[in-house]
PDB file of C-alpha atoms and ligand atoms in Angstrom:
ATOM      1  CA  MET A  10    -136.531 -44.707-101.712  1.00 96.00           C
ATOM      2  CA  LYS A  11    -139.667 -42.884-101.060  1.00 97.00           C
ATOM      3  CA  ARG A  12    -140.519 -43.581 -97.670  1.00 98.00           C
ATOM      4  CA  PHE A  13    -138.855 -45.054 -94.521  1.00 98.00           C
ATOM      5  CA  LEU A  14    -141.534 -46.574 -91.987  1.00 98.00           C
ATOM      6  CA  THR A  15    -140.779 -50.365 -91.952  1.00 97.00           C
ATOM      7  CA  VAL A  16    -137.771 -52.743 -92.229  1.00 98.00           C
ATOM      8  CA  GLY A  17    -139.229 -53.696 -95.854  1.00 97.00           C
ATOM      9  CA  ASP A  18    -138.297 -50.083 -96.907  1.00 98.00           C
ATOM     10  CA  ILE A  19    -134.507 -50.583 -96.479  1.00 98.00           C
ATOM     11  CA  GLY A  20    -134.372 -53.865 -98.642  1.00 97.00           C
ATOM     12  CA  ASN A  21    -131.192 -56.142 -97.909  1.00 98.00           C
ATOM     13  CA  LEU A  22    -130.043 -55.525 -94.526  1.00 98.00           C
ATOM     14  CA  SER A  23    -126.524 -56.682 -95.374  1.00 98.00           C
ATOM     15  CA  ASP A  24    -126.352 -53.770 -98.159  1.00 98.00           C
ATOM     16  CA  ALA A  25    -127.796 -51.501 -95.644  1.00 98.00           C
ATOM     17  CA  LEU A  26    -125.289 -52.454 -92.993  1.00 98.00           C
ATOM     18  CA  ALA A  27    -122.307 -52.064 -95.552  1.00 98.00           C
ATOM     19  CA  GLU A  28    -123.565 -48.593 -96.773  1.00 98.00           C
ATOM     20  CA  ALA A  29    -123.804 -47.737 -92.828  1.00 98.00           C
ATOM     21  CA  LYS A  30    -120.186 -48.661 -92.367  1.00 98.00           C
ATOM     22  CA  GLN A  31    -119.217 -46.586 -95.424  1.00 98.00           C
ATOM     23  CA  VAL A  32    -121.184 -43.535 -94.009  1.00 98.00           C
ATOM     24  CA  LYS A  33    -119.901 -43.898 -90.617  1.00 98.00           C
ATOM     25  CA  GLN A  34    -116.261 -43.924 -91.901  1.00 98.00           C
ATOM     26  CA  THR A  35    -116.843 -41.058 -94.495  1.00 98.00           C
ATOM     27  CA  PRO A  36    -119.792 -39.102 -93.261  1.00 98.00           C
ATOM     28  CA  PHE A  37    -118.880 -36.059 -95.472  1.00 98.00           C
ATOM     29  CA  ALA A  38    -118.184 -37.857 -98.755  1.00 98.00           C
ATOM     30  CA  TRP A  39    -121.774 -37.021-100.070  1.00 98.00           C
ATOM     31  CA  GLN A  40    -121.859 -33.198 -99.524  1.00 97.00           C
ATOM     32  CA  GLU A  41    -122.601 -32.504-102.969  1.00 97.00           C
ATOM     33  CA  LEU A  42    -125.837 -34.819-102.935  1.00 98.00           C
ATOM     34  CA  GLY A  43    -127.727 -32.528-100.470  1.00 98.00           C
ATOM     35  CA  ARG A  44    -126.464 -29.294-102.065  1.00 98.00           C
ATOM     36  CA  ASN A  45    -129.629 -26.903-102.230  1.00 98.00           C
ATOM     37  CA  LYS A  46    -131.818 -29.560-100.948  1.00 98.00           C
ATOM     38  CA  THR A  47    -133.946 -28.882 -97.831  1.00 98.00           C
ATOM     39  CA  ILE A  48    -135.308 -31.349 -95.195  1.00 98.00           C
ATOM     40  CA  ILE A  49    -138.342 -30.301 -92.792  1.00 98.00           C
ATOM     41  CA  LEU A  50    -138.303 -32.201 -89.836  1.00 98.00           C
ATOM     42  CA  VAL A  51    -141.876 -31.943 -88.228  1.00 98.00           C
ATOM     43  CA  PHE A  52    -142.341 -32.856 -84.462  1.00 97.00           C
ATOM     44  CA  PHE A  53    -145.747 -33.508 -83.001  1.00 96.00           C
ATOM     45  CA  ASN A  54    -143.691 -34.796 -79.953  1.00 96.00           C
ATOM     46  CA  SER A  55    -140.718 -34.241 -77.893  1.00 95.00           C
ATOM     47  CA  SER A  56    -137.208 -35.533 -78.795  1.00 97.00           C
ATOM     48  CA  LEU A  57    -133.595 -35.078 -78.054  1.00 98.00           C
ATOM     49  CA  ARG A  58    -131.646 -37.932 -80.190  1.00 98.00           C
ATOM     50  CA  THR A  59    -134.061 -37.821 -83.333  1.00 98.00           C
ATOM     51  CA  ARG A  60    -134.047 -34.145 -83.431  1.00 98.00           C
ATOM     52  CA  LEU A  61    -130.483 -33.449 -83.091  1.00 98.00           C
ATOM     53  CA  SER A  62    -129.213 -36.929 -85.059  1.00 98.00           C
ATOM     54  CA  SER A  63    -131.602 -36.106 -87.797  1.00 98.00           C
ATOM     55  CA  GLN A  64    -130.421 -32.592 -88.274  1.00 98.00           C
ATOM     56  CA  ARG A  65    -126.587 -33.788 -88.067  1.00 98.00           C
ATOM     57  CA  ALA A  66    -127.336 -36.479 -90.779  1.00 98.00           C
ATOM     58  CA  ALA A  67    -128.675 -33.829 -92.974  1.00 98.00           C
ATOM     59  CA  GLN A  68    -125.911 -31.536 -92.480  1.00 98.00           C
ATOM     60  CA  ASN A  69    -123.429 -34.307 -93.125  1.00 98.00           C
ATOM     61  CA  LEU A  70    -125.078 -34.639 -96.382  1.00 98.00           C
ATOM     62  CA  GLY A  71    -124.943 -30.843 -97.341  1.00 98.00           C
ATOM     63  CA  MET A  72    -128.772 -30.273 -96.714  1.00 98.00           C
ATOM     64  CA  ASN A  73    -130.414 -27.398 -95.424  1.00 98.00           C
ATOM     65  CA  THR A  74    -132.584 -28.677 -92.340  1.00 98.00           C
ATOM     66  CA  ILE A  75    -135.966 -26.868 -91.058  1.00 98.00           C
ATOM     67  CA  VAL A  76    -137.206 -28.076 -87.702  1.00 97.00           C
ATOM     68  CA  LEU A  77    -140.860 -27.272 -86.991  1.00 96.00           C
ATOM     69  CA  ASN A  78    -142.694 -27.899 -83.664  1.00 95.00           C
ATOM     70  CA  ILE A  79    -146.181 -28.485 -84.374  1.00 92.00           C
ATOM     71  CA  ASN A  80    -148.797 -26.646 -81.863  1.00 80.00           C
ATOM     72  CA  GLU A  81    -145.563 -24.575 -80.576  1.00 85.00           C
ATOM     73  CA  ASP A  82    -144.068 -23.058 -83.431  1.00 85.00           C
ATOM     74  CA  SER A  83    -146.701 -23.330 -85.760  1.00 83.00           C
ATOM     75  CA  TRP A  84    -150.868 -22.945 -85.703  1.00 91.00           C
ATOM     76  CA  LYS A  85    -152.669 -25.599 -83.771  1.00 92.00           C
ATOM     77  CA  LEU A  86    -153.502 -28.507 -86.344  1.00 93.00           C
ATOM     78  CA  GLU A  87    -156.676 -30.170 -86.836  1.00 93.00           C
ATOM     79  CA  THR A  88    -156.008 -33.897 -87.622  1.00 89.00           C
ATOM     80  CA  GLU A  89    -159.527 -35.244 -87.685  1.00 86.00           C
ATOM     81  CA  LEU A  90    -161.630 -34.996 -91.037  1.00 85.00           C
ATOM     82  CA  GLY A  91    -165.119 -33.972 -91.209  1.00 91.00           C
ATOM     83  CA  VAL A  92    -165.148 -31.768 -88.055  1.00 94.00           C
ATOM     84  CA  ILE A  93    -166.301 -28.458 -87.799  1.00 97.00           C
ATOM     85  CA  MET A  94    -163.314 -26.462 -86.522  1.00 97.00           C
ATOM     86  CA  ASP A  95    -165.133 -24.228 -83.837  1.00 97.00           C
ATOM     87  CA  GLY A  96    -162.389 -24.990 -81.447  1.00 96.00           C
ATOM     88  CA  ASP A  97    -158.827 -24.074 -80.611  1.00 94.00           C
ATOM     89  CA  LYS A  98    -157.406 -25.501 -84.077  1.00 94.00           C
ATOM     90  CA  THR A  99    -156.647 -22.937 -86.438  1.00 94.00           C
ATOM     91  CA  GLU A 100    -155.346 -25.047 -89.328  1.00 95.00           C
ATOM     92  CA  HIS A 101    -156.248 -28.342 -90.913  1.00 95.00           C
ATOM     93  CA  LEU A 102    -153.581 -30.693 -91.466  1.00 94.00           C
ATOM     94  CA  ARG A 103    -154.844 -31.197 -95.230  1.00 95.00           C
ATOM     95  CA  GLU A 104    -153.431 -27.997 -95.877  1.00 97.00           C
ATOM     96  CA  ALA A 105    -150.737 -27.812 -93.846  1.00 97.00           C
ATOM     97  CA  ILE A 106    -149.212 -31.057 -95.176  1.00 98.00           C
ATOM     98  CA  PRO A 107    -148.879 -29.940 -98.905  1.00 98.00           C
ATOM     99  CA  VAL A 108    -147.689 -26.496 -97.937  1.00 98.00           C
ATOM    100  CA  ILE A 109    -144.737 -28.072 -95.790  1.00 98.00           C
ATOM    101  CA  GLY A 110    -144.247 -30.164 -98.865  1.00 98.00           C
ATOM    102  CA  SER A 111    -143.821 -27.258-101.031  1.00 98.00           C
ATOM    103  CA  TYR A 112    -141.097 -26.148 -98.965  1.00 98.00           C
ATOM    104  CA  ALA A 113    -139.332 -29.450 -98.449  1.00 98.00           C
ATOM    105  CA  ASP A 114    -137.482 -32.126-100.728  1.00 98.00           C
ATOM    106  CA  ILE A 115    -137.701 -34.636 -97.956  1.00 98.00           C
ATOM    107  CA  ILE A 116    -139.841 -34.677 -95.064  1.00 98.00           C
ATOM    108  CA  GLY A 117    -139.373 -36.358 -91.548  1.00 98.00           C
ATOM    109  CA  VAL A 118    -142.480 -37.052 -89.083  1.00 98.00           C
ATOM    110  CA  ARG A 119    -142.663 -37.696 -85.643  1.00 98.00           C
ATOM    111  CA  SER A 120    -146.241 -38.432 -84.459  1.00 97.00           C
ATOM    112  CA  PHE A 121    -146.596 -40.813 -81.456  1.00 97.00           C
ATOM    113  CA  ALA A 122    -149.690 -43.029 -80.532  1.00 97.00           C
ATOM    114  CA  ARG A 123    -152.409 -41.182 -78.745  1.00 95.00           C
ATOM    115  CA  PHE A 124    -153.747 -44.247 -77.236  1.00 97.00           C
ATOM    116  CA  GLU A 125    -157.416 -42.783 -78.082  1.00 95.00           C
ATOM    117  CA  SER A 126    -157.887 -45.714 -80.812  1.00 95.00           C
ATOM    118  CA  ARG A 127    -155.835 -48.786 -81.450  1.00 97.00           C
ATOM    119  CA  THR A 128    -157.368 -48.519 -84.990  1.00 96.00           C
ATOM    120  CA  PHE A 129    -156.589 -44.813 -85.366  1.00 94.00           C
ATOM    121  CA  ASP A 130    -152.848 -45.445 -84.165  1.00 97.00           C
ATOM    122  CA  TYR A 131    -152.435 -48.760 -86.038  1.00 98.00           C
ATOM    123  CA  GLU A 132    -153.523 -47.133 -89.349  1.00 96.00           C
ATOM    124  CA  GLU A 133    -150.829 -44.601 -89.080  1.00 96.00           C
ATOM    125  CA  THR A 134    -153.492 -41.882 -89.672  1.00 92.00           C
ATOM    126  CA  ILE A 135    -151.041 -38.799 -89.310  1.00 95.00           C
ATOM    127  CA  LEU A 136    -148.161 -40.527 -91.061  1.00 96.00           C
ATOM    128  CA  GLN A 137    -150.072 -41.603 -94.248  1.00 96.00           C
ATOM    129  CA  GLN A 138    -151.462 -38.177 -94.855  1.00 96.00           C
ATOM    130  CA  PHE A 139    -148.100 -36.780 -94.971  1.00 98.00           C
ATOM    131  CA  ILE A 140    -147.122 -39.661 -97.562  1.00 97.00           C
ATOM    132  CA  GLU A 141    -150.387 -38.767 -99.478  1.00 97.00           C
ATOM    133  CA  TYR A 142    -150.480 -35.191 -99.426  1.00 97.00           C
ATOM    134  CA  SER A 143    -146.609 -33.743 -99.022  1.00 98.00           C
ATOM    135  CA  GLY A 144    -145.471 -34.943-102.376  1.00 97.00           C
ATOM    136  CA  CYS A 145    -142.217 -35.623-100.873  1.00 98.00           C
ATOM    137  CA  PRO A 146    -140.235 -38.574 -99.377  1.00 98.00           C
ATOM    138  CA  VAL A 147    -141.311 -39.185 -95.894  1.00 98.00           C
ATOM    139  CA  ILE A 148    -139.180 -40.542 -93.119  1.00 98.00           C
ATOM    140  CA  SER A 149    -140.806 -41.737 -89.772  1.00 98.00           C
ATOM    141  CA  LEU A 150    -139.153 -40.326 -87.032  1.00 98.00           C
ATOM    142  CA  GLU A 151    -141.256 -42.655 -84.780  1.00 98.00           C
ATOM    143  CA  SER A 152    -144.780 -43.105 -85.368  1.00 98.00           C
ATOM    144  CA  ALA A 153    -147.740 -44.246 -83.710  1.00 98.00           C
ATOM    145  CA  THR A 154    -146.379 -47.996 -84.171  1.00 98.00           C
ATOM    146  CA  ARG A 155    -142.942 -47.824 -85.602  1.00 98.00           C
ATOM    147  CA  HIS A 156    -139.551 -46.415 -84.857  1.00 98.00           C
ATOM    148  CA  PRO A 157    -137.471 -47.589 -88.014  1.00 98.00           C
ATOM    149  CA  CYS A 158    -134.531 -45.004 -87.511  1.00 98.00           C
ATOM    150  CA  GLN A 159    -133.848 -46.312 -84.202  1.00 98.00           C
ATOM    151  CA  ALA A 160    -134.191 -49.986 -85.141  1.00 99.00           C
ATOM    152  CA  PHE A 161    -131.682 -49.534 -87.883  1.00 99.00           C
ATOM    153  CA  ALA A 162    -129.254 -47.528 -85.565  1.00 99.00           C
ATOM    154  CA  ASP A 163    -130.117 -50.624 -82.949  1.00 99.00           C
ATOM    155  CA  LEU A 164    -129.067 -52.960 -85.582  1.00 98.00           C
ATOM    156  CA  ILE A 165    -125.753 -51.114 -86.857  1.00 99.00           C
ATOM    157  CA  THR A 166    -124.667 -51.257 -83.149  1.00 99.00           C
ATOM    158  CA  ILE A 167    -125.523 -54.997 -82.811  1.00 99.00           C
ATOM    159  CA  GLU A 168    -123.307 -55.790 -85.754  1.00 98.00           C
ATOM    160  CA  GLU A 169    -120.669 -53.535 -84.447  1.00 98.00           C
ATOM    161  CA  TYR A 170    -120.487 -55.187 -81.018  1.00 98.00           C
ATOM    162  CA  LYS A 171    -121.289 -58.687 -81.738  1.00 98.00           C
ATOM    163  CA  ARG A 172    -118.509 -61.354 -80.733  1.00 98.00           C
ATOM    164  CA  VAL A 173    -120.376 -64.566 -82.485  1.00 98.00           C
ATOM    165  CA  ALA A 174    -121.659 -64.684 -86.005  1.00 98.00           C
ATOM    166  CA  ARG A 175    -125.177 -65.074 -84.811  1.00 98.00           C
ATOM    167  CA  PRO A 176    -125.830 -63.664 -81.520  1.00 98.00           C
ATOM    168  CA  LYS A 177    -128.776 -63.996 -79.081  1.00 98.00           C
ATOM    169  CA  VAL A 178    -130.701 -60.913 -78.858  1.00 98.00           C
ATOM    170  CA  VAL A 179    -133.250 -60.600 -75.999  1.00 99.00           C
ATOM    171  CA  LEU A 180    -136.073 -57.804 -76.117  1.00 99.00           C
ATOM    172  CA  SER A 181    -137.290 -57.715 -72.417  1.00 99.00           C
ATOM    173  CA  TRP A 182    -140.137 -55.621 -71.179  1.00 98.00           C
ATOM    174  CA  ALA A 183    -139.405 -53.616 -68.140  1.00 98.00           C
ATOM    175  CA  PRO A 184    -141.707 -51.540 -65.887  1.00 98.00           C
ATOM    176  CA  HIS A 185    -142.341 -47.946 -66.226  1.00 98.00           C
ATOM    177  CA  PRO A 186    -144.597 -45.305 -64.344  1.00 97.00           C
ATOM    178  CA  LYS A 187    -146.579 -44.091 -67.686  1.00 97.00           C
ATOM    179  CA  ALA A 188    -148.185 -45.915 -70.591  1.00 97.00           C
ATOM    180  CA  LEU A 189    -145.526 -45.761 -73.365  1.00 98.00           C
ATOM    181  CA  PRO A 190    -146.232 -46.669 -77.021  1.00 98.00           C
ATOM    182  CA  GLN A 191    -145.301 -49.815 -78.898  1.00 98.00           C
ATOM    183  CA  ALA A 192    -143.452 -48.321 -81.451  1.00 98.00           C
ATOM    184  CA  VAL A 193    -140.050 -48.923 -80.304  1.00 98.00           C
ATOM    185  CA  PRO A 194    -140.324 -52.785 -79.623  1.00 98.00           C
ATOM    186  CA  ASN A 195    -142.517 -53.345 -82.675  1.00 98.00           C
ATOM    187  CA  SER A 196    -139.637 -51.805 -84.974  1.00 98.00           C
ATOM    188  CA  PHE A 197    -136.952 -53.541 -82.862  1.00 98.00           C
ATOM    189  CA  ALA A 198    -138.535 -56.953 -83.274  1.00 98.00           C
ATOM    190  CA  GLU A 199    -139.300 -56.461 -86.957  1.00 98.00           C
ATOM    191  CA  TRP A 200    -135.886 -55.748 -87.662  1.00 98.00           C
ATOM    192  CA  MET A 201    -134.567 -58.604 -85.495  1.00 98.00           C
ATOM    193  CA  LYS A 202    -136.811 -61.057 -87.175  1.00 98.00           C
ATOM    194  CA  VAL A 203    -135.198 -60.542 -90.229  1.00 98.00           C
ATOM    195  CA  ALA A 204    -131.340 -59.890 -89.118  1.00 98.00           C
ATOM    196  CA  ASP A 205    -129.295 -62.725 -88.668  1.00 98.00           C
ATOM    197  CA  VAL A 206    -129.710 -63.224 -84.873  1.00 98.00           C
ATOM    198  CA  ASN A 207    -131.472 -65.566 -82.395  1.00 98.00           C
ATOM    199  CA  PHE A 208    -134.181 -63.292 -81.294  1.00 98.00           C
ATOM    200  CA  VAL A 209    -136.391 -63.754 -77.967  1.00 98.00           C
ATOM    201  CA  ILE A 210    -138.796 -61.675 -76.611  1.00 99.00           C
ATOM    202  CA  THR A 211    -139.631 -61.847 -72.926  1.00 98.00           C
ATOM    203  CA  CYS A 212    -142.642 -60.071 -71.362  1.00 98.00           C
ATOM    204  CA  PRO A 213    -145.238 -60.671 -68.720  1.00 98.00           C
ATOM    205  CA  GLU A 214    -148.867 -61.999 -69.590  1.00 98.00           C
ATOM    206  CA  GLY A 215    -150.679 -59.255 -71.098  1.00 98.00           C
ATOM    207  CA  TYR A 216    -147.897 -57.513 -72.784  1.00 98.00           C
ATOM    208  CA  ASP A 217    -147.564 -59.621 -76.143  1.00 98.00           C
ATOM    209  CA  LEU A 218    -147.166 -57.139 -79.110  1.00 98.00           C
ATOM    210  CA  ALA A 219    -149.587 -57.033 -82.187  1.00 98.00           C
ATOM    211  CA  PRO A 220    -149.877 -60.535 -83.467  1.00 98.00           C
ATOM    212  CA  ASP A 221    -147.859 -59.752 -86.642  1.00 98.00           C
ATOM    213  CA  ILE A 222    -145.126 -58.654 -84.686  1.00 98.00           C
ATOM    214  CA  MET A 223    -145.190 -61.811 -82.363  1.00 98.00           C
ATOM    215  CA  ALA A 224    -145.206 -64.059 -85.544  1.00 98.00           C
ATOM    216  CA  GLY A 225    -141.797 -65.595 -85.966  1.00 95.00           C
ATOM    217  CA  ALA A 226    -140.298 -64.336 -82.943  1.00 97.00           C
ATOM    218  CA  ARG A 227    -139.462 -66.598 -79.988  1.00 98.00           C
ATOM    219  CA  LEU A 228    -141.600 -65.730 -76.743  1.00 98.00           C
ATOM    220  CA  GLU A 229    -140.212 -66.752 -73.476  1.00 98.00           C
ATOM    221  CA  ARG A 230    -142.581 -65.733 -70.756  1.00 98.00           C
ATOM    222  CA  ASP A 231    -139.604 -66.496 -67.983  1.00 98.00           C
ATOM    223  CA  GLN A 232    -137.529 -63.498 -68.088  1.00 98.00           C
ATOM    224  CA  LYS A 233    -134.550 -65.620 -66.352  1.00 98.00           C
ATOM    225  CA  LYS A 234    -134.869 -68.290 -68.943  1.00 98.00           C
ATOM    226  CA  ALA A 235    -135.018 -65.778 -71.741  1.00 98.00           C
ATOM    227  CA  PHE A 236    -131.686 -64.058 -70.786  1.00 98.00           C
ATOM    228  CA  GLU A 237    -129.640 -67.034 -70.308  1.00 98.00           C
ATOM    229  CA  GLY A 238    -127.112 -67.228 -72.848  1.00 98.00           C
ATOM    230  CA  ALA A 239    -128.182 -63.905 -74.278  1.00 98.00           C
ATOM    231  CA  ASP A 240    -125.252 -61.514 -75.998  1.00 98.00           C
ATOM    232  CA  PHE A 241    -127.540 -58.640 -76.036  1.00 99.00           C
ATOM    233  CA  ILE A 242    -130.340 -57.362 -73.750  1.00 99.00           C
ATOM    234  CA  TYR A 243    -132.627 -54.711 -75.119  1.00 99.00           C
ATOM    235  CA  ALA A 244    -134.685 -53.577 -72.212  1.00 98.00           C
ATOM    236  CA  LYS A 245    -137.964 -51.544 -73.003  1.00 98.00           C
ATOM    237  CA  ASN A 246    -141.112 -50.784 -71.544  1.00 98.00           C
ATOM    238  CA  TRP A 247    -144.368 -50.802 -73.851  1.00 98.00           C
ATOM    239  CA  SER A 248    -147.931 -50.650 -72.874  1.00 98.00           C
ATOM    240  CA  SER A 249    -150.539 -53.378 -73.408  1.00 98.00           C
ATOM    241  CA  TYR A 250    -151.426 -54.106 -76.992  1.00 98.00           C
ATOM    242  CA  THR A 251    -154.579 -56.214 -76.281  1.00 97.00           C
ATOM    243  CA  GLU A 252    -155.881 -53.888 -73.574  1.00 98.00           C
ATOM    244  CA  TYR A 253    -154.871 -50.946 -75.552  1.00 98.00           C
ATOM    245  CA  GLY A 254    -152.797 -48.304 -73.890  1.00 98.00           C
ATOM    246  CA  LYS A 255    -153.006 -50.009 -70.545  1.00 98.00           C
ATOM    247  CA  ILE A 256    -150.556 -50.411 -67.827  1.00 98.00           C
ATOM    248  CA  LEU A 257    -151.006 -53.790 -66.516  1.00 98.00           C
ATOM    249  CA  SER A 258    -147.852 -54.173 -64.390  1.00 98.00           C
ATOM    250  CA  LYS A 259    -145.163 -52.139 -62.689  1.00 97.00           C
ATOM    251  CA  ASP A 260    -143.573 -55.367 -61.514  1.00 98.00           C
ATOM    252  CA  ARG A 261    -139.719 -54.180 -60.569  1.00 98.00           C
ATOM    253  CA  SER A 262    -138.811 -57.811 -60.725  1.00 98.00           C
ATOM    254  CA  TRP A 263    -138.355 -57.101 -64.241  1.00 98.00           C
ATOM    255  CA  THR A 264    -136.156 -54.112 -63.860  1.00 98.00           C
ATOM    256  CA  VAL A 265    -132.892 -55.102 -65.390  1.00 98.00           C
ATOM    257  CA  ASP A 266    -130.092 -55.167 -62.618  1.00 98.00           C
ATOM    258  CA  GLN A 267    -126.846 -56.860 -62.193  1.00 98.00           C
ATOM    259  CA  GLU A 268    -128.199 -60.018 -61.149  1.00 98.00           C
ATOM    260  CA  HIS A 269    -130.239 -60.280 -64.594  1.00 98.00           C
ATOM    261  CA  MET A 270    -127.111 -59.466 -66.369  1.00 98.00           C
ATOM    262  CA  SER A 271    -125.653 -62.354 -64.582  1.00 98.00           C
ATOM    263  CA  TRP A 272    -127.743 -64.863 -66.124  1.00 98.00           C
ATOM    264  CA  THR A 273    -126.403 -63.763 -69.617  1.00 98.00           C
ATOM    265  CA  ASN A 274    -123.632 -64.363 -71.773  1.00 98.00           C
ATOM    266  CA  ASN A 275    -121.813 -61.314 -70.568  1.00 98.00           C
ATOM    267  CA  ALA A 276    -124.333 -59.460 -72.642  1.00 98.00           C
ATOM    268  CA  LYS A 277    -124.414 -55.913 -73.731  1.00 99.00           C
ATOM    269  CA  PHE A 278    -127.042 -53.870 -72.484  1.00 99.00           C
ATOM    270  CA  MET A 279    -128.994 -51.464 -74.824  1.00 99.00           C
ATOM    271  CA  HIS A 280    -132.069 -49.065 -74.556  1.00 98.00           C
ATOM    272  CA  CYS A 281    -133.013 -46.751 -77.199  1.00 98.00           C
ATOM    273  CA  LEU A 282    -133.213 -43.725 -74.419  1.00 98.00           C
ATOM    274  CA  PRO A 283    -134.668 -41.738 -72.693  1.00 98.00           C
ATOM    275  CA  VAL A 284    -134.494 -44.186 -70.044  1.00 98.00           C
ATOM    276  CA  ARG A 285    -136.015 -44.387 -66.439  1.00 98.00           C
ATOM    277  CA  ARG A 286    -133.241 -45.235 -64.022  1.00 98.00           C
ATOM    278  CA  GLY A 287    -134.410 -47.819 -61.179  1.00 97.00           C
ATOM    279  CA  MET A 288    -137.444 -48.839 -63.207  1.00 98.00           C
ATOM    280  CA  ILE A 289    -135.994 -49.943 -66.834  1.00 98.00           C
ATOM    281  CA  VAL A 290    -132.524 -50.575 -65.596  1.00 98.00           C
ATOM    282  CA  SER A 291    -130.300 -50.273 -62.669  1.00 98.00           C
ATOM    283  CA  ASP A 292    -127.533 -47.588 -62.359  1.00 98.00           C
ATOM    284  CA  GLU A 293    -124.754 -50.126 -62.060  1.00 98.00           C
ATOM    285  CA  VAL A 294    -126.015 -51.742 -65.206  1.00 98.00           C
ATOM    286  CA  ILE A 295    -126.210 -48.798 -67.339  1.00 98.00           C
ATOM    287  CA  ASP A 296    -123.357 -47.159 -65.903  1.00 98.00           C
ATOM    288  CA  GLY A 297    -121.466 -50.469 -66.329  1.00 98.00           C
ATOM    289  CA  PRO A 298    -118.912 -51.473 -68.930  1.00 98.00           C
ATOM    290  CA  ASN A 299    -121.312 -53.796 -70.747  1.00 98.00           C
ATOM    291  CA  SER A 300    -123.655 -50.660 -71.517  1.00 98.00           C
ATOM    292  CA  ILE A 301    -123.847 -49.456 -74.949  1.00 99.00           C
ATOM    293  CA  VAL A 302    -126.461 -46.873 -75.038  1.00 98.00           C
ATOM    294  CA  ILE A 303    -124.364 -43.888 -75.722  1.00 98.00           C
ATOM    295  CA  PRO A 304    -122.856 -45.702 -78.930  1.00 98.00           C
ATOM    296  CA  GLU A 305    -126.276 -46.885 -79.825  1.00 99.00           C
ATOM    297  CA  ALA A 306    -127.471 -43.353 -79.760  1.00 98.00           C
ATOM    298  CA  ALA A 307    -124.576 -42.126 -81.680  1.00 98.00           C
ATOM    299  CA  ASN A 308    -125.704 -44.596 -84.418  1.00 99.00           C
ATOM    300  CA  ARG A 309    -128.655 -42.506 -84.881  1.00 99.00           C
ATOM    301  CA  VAL A 310    -126.682 -40.144 -87.036  1.00 99.00           C
ATOM    302  CA  VAL A 311    -125.546 -43.278 -89.268  1.00 99.00           C
ATOM    303  CA  SER A 312    -129.176 -44.664 -89.541  1.00 99.00           C
ATOM    304  CA  ALA A 313    -130.538 -41.653 -90.519  1.00 99.00           C
ATOM    305  CA  GLN A 314    -127.771 -40.542 -93.007  1.00 98.00           C
ATOM    306  CA  VAL A 315    -128.100 -43.672 -94.812  1.00 98.00           C
ATOM    307  CA  VAL A 316    -132.075 -43.311 -95.126  1.00 98.00           C
ATOM    308  CA  MET A 317    -131.564 -39.627 -96.311  1.00 98.00           C
ATOM    309  CA  LYS A 318    -128.733 -40.260 -98.647  1.00 98.00           C
ATOM    310  CA  ARG A 319    -130.862 -43.093-100.353  1.00 98.00           C
ATOM    311  CA  MET A 320    -133.817 -40.601-100.463  1.00 98.00           C
ATOM    312  CA  LEU A 321    -131.247 -37.980-102.187  1.00 98.00           C
ATOM    313  CA  GLU A 322    -130.235 -40.537-104.414  1.00 98.00           C
ATOM    314  CA  GLY A 323    -133.927 -41.117-105.714  1.00 96.00           C
ATOM    315  CA  LEU A 324    -134.373 -37.281-106.289  1.00 96.00           C
ATOM    316  CA  ARG A 325    -131.686 -37.200-108.945  1.00 81.00           C
TER     317      ARG A 325
HETATM  318  N1  LIG B  18    -134.758 -42.580 -79.037  1.00 97.56           N
HETATM  319  C1  LIG B  18    -135.276 -41.642 -79.209  1.00 97.56           C
HETATM  320  O1  LIG B  18    -135.932 -41.635 -80.461  1.00 97.56           O
HETATM  321  O2  LIG B  18    -135.028 -40.595 -78.612  1.00 97.56           O
HETATM  322  P1  LIG B  18    -135.866 -39.297 -78.650  1.00 97.56           P
HETATM  323  O3  LIG B  18    -137.411 -39.318 -78.156  1.00 97.56           O
HETATM  324  O4  LIG B  18    -135.146 -38.405 -77.707  1.00 97.56           O
HETATM  325  O5  LIG B  18    -135.717 -38.578 -79.901  1.00 97.56           O
END
């Protein structure tokens, strides 16, 4: 495996889930695979889960880990080509990436949407440069438009908690005070469309995801109808794709509370975290017995470890 950006990069999902189960049962069985190998985790943005779970996954595989916080630990980086660097940016990404690559065997990159241009974000301008110029396998640790490590962990969690062979999984928009990227819902939808689940998206007008993400997914505008019979509720905020990066609604009737959960088939509640209580979800739901947000986060180690293991196997 040379890159991990989308569901297409993981191949057969049943095989990936079987491997995840094996990795979870025996996390230290591949310590030799990572011996004398180094992963560099490059963060352009903040993180708790991705930062820690990626390091833990790499350490389980016997790898050395280096974390680089761009603009904090390193020089301020210029990312635009063709600019005169007379501002506060000291180094260009074009030199920084191959230099980082020369110290690494695998690179992980977190680089969020900037919301300056939909084209810039959806072309994955930063991540693609790492793929092109680093000379290393590259893992997306959440890019401008995708969060594959999260979606893989979400799928592992659904597999563990499902009570029927083909559960109903609902991705529900929920309000938030800030404009958030579409990376998590894009990846979640992308993975659920391939998984053996009955997948439904519910969101207000103006919040449909990109056309290629919506294609093949069932859209139910009425949140109550969408929740009926659901086995899993995955709440998430995202900003508008069509009016790119804008907040069109903060309607708290979309906040997932106990009444919303009563419409479901005793559904499990999921969220990628961090989550805004009282906006996305009520305290009683996230603290309740059907909330699986903590095991979901714990599975981030498993998803990252499967991906790193496959990349290490590809280096041999
Ligand atoms: N879910 C997730 O990626 O969390 P962090 O932003 O804390 O890494």
